[in-house]
C-alpha positions as CSV (number, residue, x, y, z in Angstrom):
1,M,40.0,-129.8,166.2
2,K,37.5,-127.1,166.5
3,F,37.5,-124.1,164.0
4,I,34.6,-121.6,162.1
5,C,33.6,-121.0,158.5
6,L,32.9,-117.2,158.2
7,P,32.3,-117.2,154.1
8,K,31.6,-113.6,152.9
9,Y,28.6,-115.6,151.6
10,T,25.9,-117.9,152.3
11,E,25.3,-121.1,149.6
12,K,23.8,-118.7,147.2
13,S,27.2,-116.7,145.4
14,A,29.5,-119.3,143.7
15,S,32.5,-117.5,146.0
16,S,31.7,-119.2,149.0
17,R,29.8,-122.2,147.7
18,Y,32.4,-123.3,146.3
19,R,34.7,-121.9,148.3
20,T,33.6,-123.3,151.6
21,F,29.9,-124.7,151.8
22,Q,31.2,-128.0,149.7
23,Y,33.8,-128.8,151.6
24,L,31.3,-128.5,154.6
25,S,31.1,-132.8,155.0
26,Y,34.9,-133.1,154.5
27,F,35.1,-131.1,157.5
28,K,32.9,-132.5,159.8
29,D,34.0,-135.3,159.4
30,Y,37.8,-134.0,161.3
31,A,36.8,-131.4,163.3
32,H,33.3,-129.8,165.0
33,I,32.7,-126.2,163.1
34,E,30.2,-124.1,162.9
35,V,29.5,-121.8,159.5
36,Y,28.6,-117.7,159.3
37,P,28.1,-116.0,156.9
38,F,29.3,-112.0,156.4
39,F,25.5,-111.5,154.2
40,D,23.1,-112.8,154.5
41,N,20.6,-114.9,151.8
42,Y,19.4,-110.8,151.8
43,Y,22.2,-110.1,150.1
44,N,23.5,-110.6,146.6
45,P,26.9,-109.7,144.9
46,G,25.9,-107.2,142.4
47,C,22.5,-106.0,143.3
48,K,22.1,-102.4,144.0
49,M,20.9,-100.3,147.2
50,P,19.8,-97.1,148.4
51,F,22.8,-96.0,149.9
52,F,21.5,-95.2,153.7
53,F,19.5,-98.3,153.5
54,K,22.8,-100.3,152.1
55,L,24.8,-98.8,155.0
56,K,22.2,-99.4,157.5
57,Y,22.3,-103.1,156.4
58,L,26.4,-102.9,156.0
59,T,26.1,-102.1,159.8
60,K,24.4,-105.0,161.0
61,R,26.0,-106.9,159.8
62,Y,29.5,-105.6,160.8
63,F,28.9,-105.8,164.7
64,K,27.1,-109.3,163.6
65,R,30.8,-110.5,162.7
66,L,32.0,-108.6,165.6
67,K,30.4,-110.0,168.0
68,I,31.0,-113.7,166.6
69,L,34.7,-113.2,167.2
70,I,34.8,-112.0,170.3
71,N,32.4,-114.3,172.3
72,K,33.7,-118.0,170.3
73,R,37.5,-117.0,169.9
74,D,37.8,-118.8,173.1
75,K,36.1,-121.6,172.6
76,F,38.2,-122.7,168.8
77,D,41.0,-123.9,167.2
78,F,41.1,-121.1,164.3
79,F,38.6,-118.8,161.8
80,F,38.9,-120.1,158.6
81,V,37.7,-117.1,157.0
82,E,37.2,-115.8,153.6
83,K,38.9,-113.0,151.8
84,E,38.7,-110.3,155.0
85,F,36.6,-110.4,158.1
86,F,35.4,-106.7,157.3
87,P,34.5,-105.1,153.7
88,F,36.0,-102.0,153.3
89,I,36.7,-101.2,157.3
90,P,40.7,-99.8,157.5
91,F,42.0,-100.6,160.8
92,E,41.3,-104.8,160.4
93,K,44.4,-105.7,161.6
94,L,44.5,-103.8,164.7
95,I,40.9,-105.1,165.9
96,L,42.3,-108.6,165.3
97,R,45.0,-108.5,167.3
98,I,42.4,-106.6,169.8
99,F,40.7,-110.1,170.6
100,K,43.6,-111.8,169.5
101,I,42.1,-114.0,166.7
102,K,44.0,-116.3,165.5
103,Y,42.3,-117.1,161.8
104,V,43.6,-118.6,158.2
105,L,42.3,-116.6,155.0
106,D,41.3,-118.0,152.1
107,Y,41.7,-115.9,148.8
108,D,39.3,-117.1,144.7
109,D,39.4,-113.0,144.0
110,A,42.8,-110.7,143.8
111,I,40.2,-108.6,145.9
112,F,43.4,-106.4,146.8
113,H,42.6,-104.8,143.3
114,H,39.5,-103.7,145.1
115,Y,42.0,-101.6,146.9
116,D,45.3,-100.4,145.7
117,D,44.0,-100.0,142.2
118,N,40.5,-98.2,143.4
119,H,39.9,-95.2,141.6
120,S,39.2,-93.2,144.8
121,K,42.5,-92.0,145.7
122,L,40.8,-92.1,149.8
123,V,40.4,-95.6,149.0
124,R,44.0,-96.5,148.1
125,L,44.9,-94.1,150.9
126,I,43.2,-95.8,154.0
127,L,42.7,-99.8,152.4
128,S,45.5,-100.4,150.2
129,K,48.3,-101.9,152.6
130,K,44.8,-103.7,154.0
131,I,44.9,-107.3,153.0
132,P,48.9,-107.6,152.8
133,S,48.8,-106.1,156.5
134,I,46.1,-109.5,157.8
135,I,48.0,-111.5,155.7
136,S,50.9,-111.2,157.6
137,H,49.4,-111.6,160.8
138,S,47.5,-114.9,159.6
139,K,48.1,-118.5,161.2
140,G,47.7,-119.2,157.3
141,V,46.5,-118.5,154.1
142,I,44.5,-120.4,151.2
143,T,44.5,-119.3,147.1
144,G,43.2,-120.4,144.4
145,S,45.7,-119.5,141.7
146,P,49.7,-118.3,140.8
147,Y,48.9,-115.3,141.2
148,L,47.4,-114.8,144.3
149,T,50.0,-117.6,145.9
150,R,52.7,-114.8,144.5
151,Y,50.9,-112.6,146.7
152,A,50.0,-113.9,149.0
153,K,53.3,-115.3,149.5
154,K,54.9,-111.9,149.8
155,Y,53.8,-111.0,153.0
156,S,53.2,-114.9,154.7
157,N,55.5,-118.2,154.8
158,N,52.3,-120.2,154.9
159,V,50.8,-120.1,152.2
160,I,49.1,-123.8,150.2
161,E,47.6,-122.9,146.7
162,I,43.8,-124.5,146.2
163,P,41.8,-124.4,143.4
164,T,38.3,-124.0,143.6
165,S,36.7,-127.5,142.9
166,I,34.0,-129.4,141.3
167,D,32.0,-131.9,143.2
168,L,32.7,-135.4,141.0
169,D,29.1,-136.2,141.9
170,K,27.1,-133.1,140.1
171,Y,28.9,-133.9,137.3
172,P,28.0,-137.2,136.5
173,I,30.0,-139.2,133.5
174,S,29.2,-135.8,130.9
175,K,26.0,-137.2,128.6
176,I,25.8,-136.6,125.3
177,K,24.4,-133.3,123.9
178,P,20.7,-133.0,122.2
179,E,20.2,-133.2,118.5
180,S,21.1,-130.0,116.5
181,N,21.7,-128.6,113.5
182,K,22.5,-125.9,115.9
183,F,26.3,-125.6,117.0
184,T,26.1,-124.2,120.6
185,V,29.1,-121.8,121.5
186,G,28.2,-121.4,125.7
187,W,28.5,-119.0,129.0
188,I,27.6,-119.9,132.6
189,G,28.3,-116.9,134.6
190,S,27.2,-114.0,136.8
191,K,25.4,-110.3,136.4
192,T,29.3,-109.4,137.9
193,T,31.1,-111.3,136.0
194,S,28.8,-110.6,132.7
195,K,30.7,-107.6,131.4
196,N,33.1,-109.8,130.0
197,L,31.3,-110.3,127.1
198,R,30.9,-107.6,126.4
199,L,34.9,-108.4,124.3
200,L,33.0,-111.1,122.3
201,I,29.7,-108.8,120.3
202,E,32.1,-108.2,117.7
203,A,32.7,-111.6,117.4
204,I,29.8,-112.4,117.2
205,N,28.7,-110.1,115.1
206,Q,30.5,-111.6,112.2
207,I,29.9,-115.3,112.8
208,S,25.8,-114.4,112.4
209,N,27.3,-112.8,109.0
210,F,28.8,-116.5,108.0
211,K,25.1,-118.6,108.4
212,E,27.0,-120.9,110.8
213,N,24.2,-122.0,112.4
214,I,26.2,-121.5,115.9
215,I,24.2,-119.9,118.3
216,F,25.1,-118.2,122.4
217,N,24.2,-119.4,124.9
218,F,24.5,-117.4,128.3
219,I,23.7,-118.6,131.5
220,G,23.3,-116.1,135.3
221,F,23.4,-113.7,132.2
222,D,22.7,-109.8,133.5
223,L,20.0,-108.7,131.6
224,S,20.2,-105.5,132.1
225,M,22.6,-105.6,129.1
226,S,20.8,-107.8,127.2
227,S,19.9,-104.3,125.5
228,E,24.0,-104.1,124.0
229,F,23.9,-107.7,122.5
230,K,21.1,-107.2,120.4
231,H,20.3,-108.8,117.6
232,L,23.2,-111.4,118.5
233,P,22.1,-115.2,118.2
234,I,21.8,-115.5,121.4
235,K,19.8,-117.5,123.8
236,F,19.7,-115.8,127.5
237,I,19.6,-118.8,130.3
238,E,18.6,-118.4,133.9
239,W,21.4,-119.8,136.3
240,D,19.9,-123.0,137.6
241,G,22.0,-124.7,140.7
242,H,19.6,-127.9,140.1
243,K,19.9,-128.3,136.3
244,E,24.2,-126.6,136.2
245,A,26.1,-130.1,134.9
246,D,22.7,-130.0,132.5
247,Q,23.3,-126.1,131.2
248,I,26.2,-126.6,130.5
249,N,26.2,-130.5,128.5
250,N,23.7,-128.6,126.2
251,F,27.4,-126.4,124.8
252,D,29.8,-128.0,122.7
253,I,32.7,-125.4,123.7
254,G,32.5,-123.9,126.2
255,I,34.2,-119.9,126.9
256,M,36.0,-117.4,129.4
257,P,36.8,-114.5,127.8
258,L,38.2,-112.6,130.2
259,E,39.2,-108.5,130.4
260,F,42.8,-107.9,130.8
261,N,42.8,-106.2,134.2
262,L,44.9,-106.1,137.6
263,F,41.5,-108.4,139.4
264,N,40.9,-110.8,136.1
265,K,45.4,-112.2,136.7
266,G,43.6,-113.7,139.7
267,K,40.6,-115.5,138.5
268,C,40.7,-119.3,139.0
269,A,39.8,-120.7,135.9
270,F,36.8,-122.5,137.2
271,K,34.7,-121.5,134.5
272,L,36.9,-123.7,132.7
273,I,36.5,-126.4,134.8
274,Q,32.8,-127.1,135.0
275,Y,32.8,-127.6,130.9
276,M,36.2,-129.5,131.4
277,A,34.4,-131.8,133.8
278,C,31.2,-131.6,131.3
279,S,33.4,-132.9,128.5
280,K,33.8,-130.1,126.3
281,P,36.5,-127.9,125.5
282,T,37.5,-124.6,125.8
283,I,38.3,-120.8,124.6
284,S,39.5,-118.3,127.1
285,S,41.5,-115.3,127.2
286,P,45.0,-116.2,127.8
287,L,45.8,-115.3,131.1
288,E,47.6,-117.1,134.0
289,S,45.2,-119.8,135.3
290,N,43.3,-120.1,132.8
291,I,46.4,-121.6,130.1
292,N,47.4,-123.3,133.9
293,V,44.2,-125.5,134.3
294,D,44.7,-126.5,130.1
295,K,47.1,-128.9,131.8
296,G,48.6,-128.9,127.5
297,N,45.3,-130.7,126.8
298,G,45.5,-128.8,123.6
299,N,42.5,-126.0,124.8
300,L,41.9,-122.3,122.6
301,F,43.3,-119.4,123.6
302,A,41.8,-116.2,122.0
303,K,43.2,-112.7,122.9
304,T,40.9,-110.9,119.6
305,S,38.0,-110.5,118.4
306,Q,39.3,-112.5,115.1
307,D,40.7,-114.1,116.9
308,W,37.5,-115.7,119.0
309,V,36.1,-116.1,115.3
310,E,39.2,-118.2,114.1
311,A,38.9,-120.4,117.5
312,I,35.4,-120.8,117.2
313,L,35.2,-122.0,113.5
314,K,38.3,-124.2,114.0
315,I,36.6,-125.9,116.4
316,K,33.8,-126.2,115.2
317,S,35.4,-127.7,111.6
318,N,37.0,-130.7,113.9
319,Y,34.7,-130.9,116.0
320,D,35.8,-134.9,116.2
321,S,39.2,-134.5,117.2
322,F,38.2,-132.3,120.0
323,I,35.9,-134.2,121.1
324,Q,39.8,-136.3,122.6
325,I,40.1,-132.5,123.9
326,G,37.2,-132.8,126.2
327,I,37.4,-136.6,127.1
328,K,41.2,-135.3,128.6
329,N,39.8,-132.8,129.9
330,K,37.6,-134.7,132.1
331,Q,40.2,-136.5,133.5
332,T,42.4,-133.8,134.0
333,V,39.6,-131.9,136.1
334,I,39.7,-135.9,137.9
335,R,42.6,-135.6,139.2
336,E,43.0,-132.1,139.9
337,F,39.9,-129.9,140.0
338,S,37.8,-132.4,142.3
339,V,37.2,-131.7,146.0
340,Q,36.6,-136.1,145.9
341,S,40.6,-135.5,145.1
342,N,41.8,-131.7,147.2
343,S,39.6,-132.3,150.4
344,K,42.8,-134.3,151.6
345,K,44.3,-130.8,151.9
346,Y,42.7,-128.9,153.2
347,Q,42.4,-131.5,156.2
348,T,45.7,-131.2,155.7
349,F,46.7,-128.3,155.8
350,F,44.1,-127.1,158.6
351,E,45.8,-129.9,161.2
352,K,49.3,-127.9,161.1
353,I,47.8,-124.9,162.2
354,S,46.2,-126.6,164.9
355,S,49.3,-128.7,165.7
356,Q,51.5,-125.5,165.3
357,L,48.4,-123.4,167.8
358,K,48.6,-125.9,170.9
């Protein structure tokens, strides 16, 4: 079997790192593969570029990907594509049909809502049908959450759900949190997801007034937003891929607040999986994926500011019992949300695709 991986970003970006790059060693065990990200290391999600510079950069990336498709299409069985071939380019299906491109799609976000729920009427008019169109023309679709699975199944009969997973080798047996008189509530994320933490400003302010010795660690936070959280007991920590598990091990609770919108409905609850891999109890917004990841372990959910305050204080005051929930969380990850447990699913799906194309 031979296929080409087309992630959206390089390994520097979490979505591509966890959906593609961490599986490459497993892919190489049974297939010949090549990897070509759409964006290179120069580009970071959420970065701002002058319009004409960005246009020039994107044009080069579009032509580079098109060249790969044309030159490689007859030398490999199919392309494994993260999200889409050409972001924000219309008539993608037409391009793929002209060059007879065979491909499998992978979704860990509801990117279709960037188009069909866009504030621009022009974008909605031109691009709202783009993702359904390329899904219907694909040989198969891999999704990361139930919401994405239901969407993909509207347009394809060959859909498998494989949750975004962690590599157990990078999340060894959880370490005991360093001794401290502070109770640490932790979040890990990126610049693009930091906006969800605005939901907690009122709750954090209330908690800080209680003098409960509770602090908040925000890892990977967009520091341009830090003024909105001034005077609150928050420590902003730079994300370090080599220390990720150690950073989470310093938490007592892991949190995942999410705004209730169409795009977030497709989220894969990956932050929760990371916390659970470190045996931490979690609190999250009650979206479907977050509830699904809990698997009945007893983690808490919060919607309003008062809910968040009560949930944090409940775990703090009953921490011994929530330690047991953290232990169950770890076992759930080992069983259902690890690369080691899910890598075989990719192989079986790809082998099925390859056999259908012969």
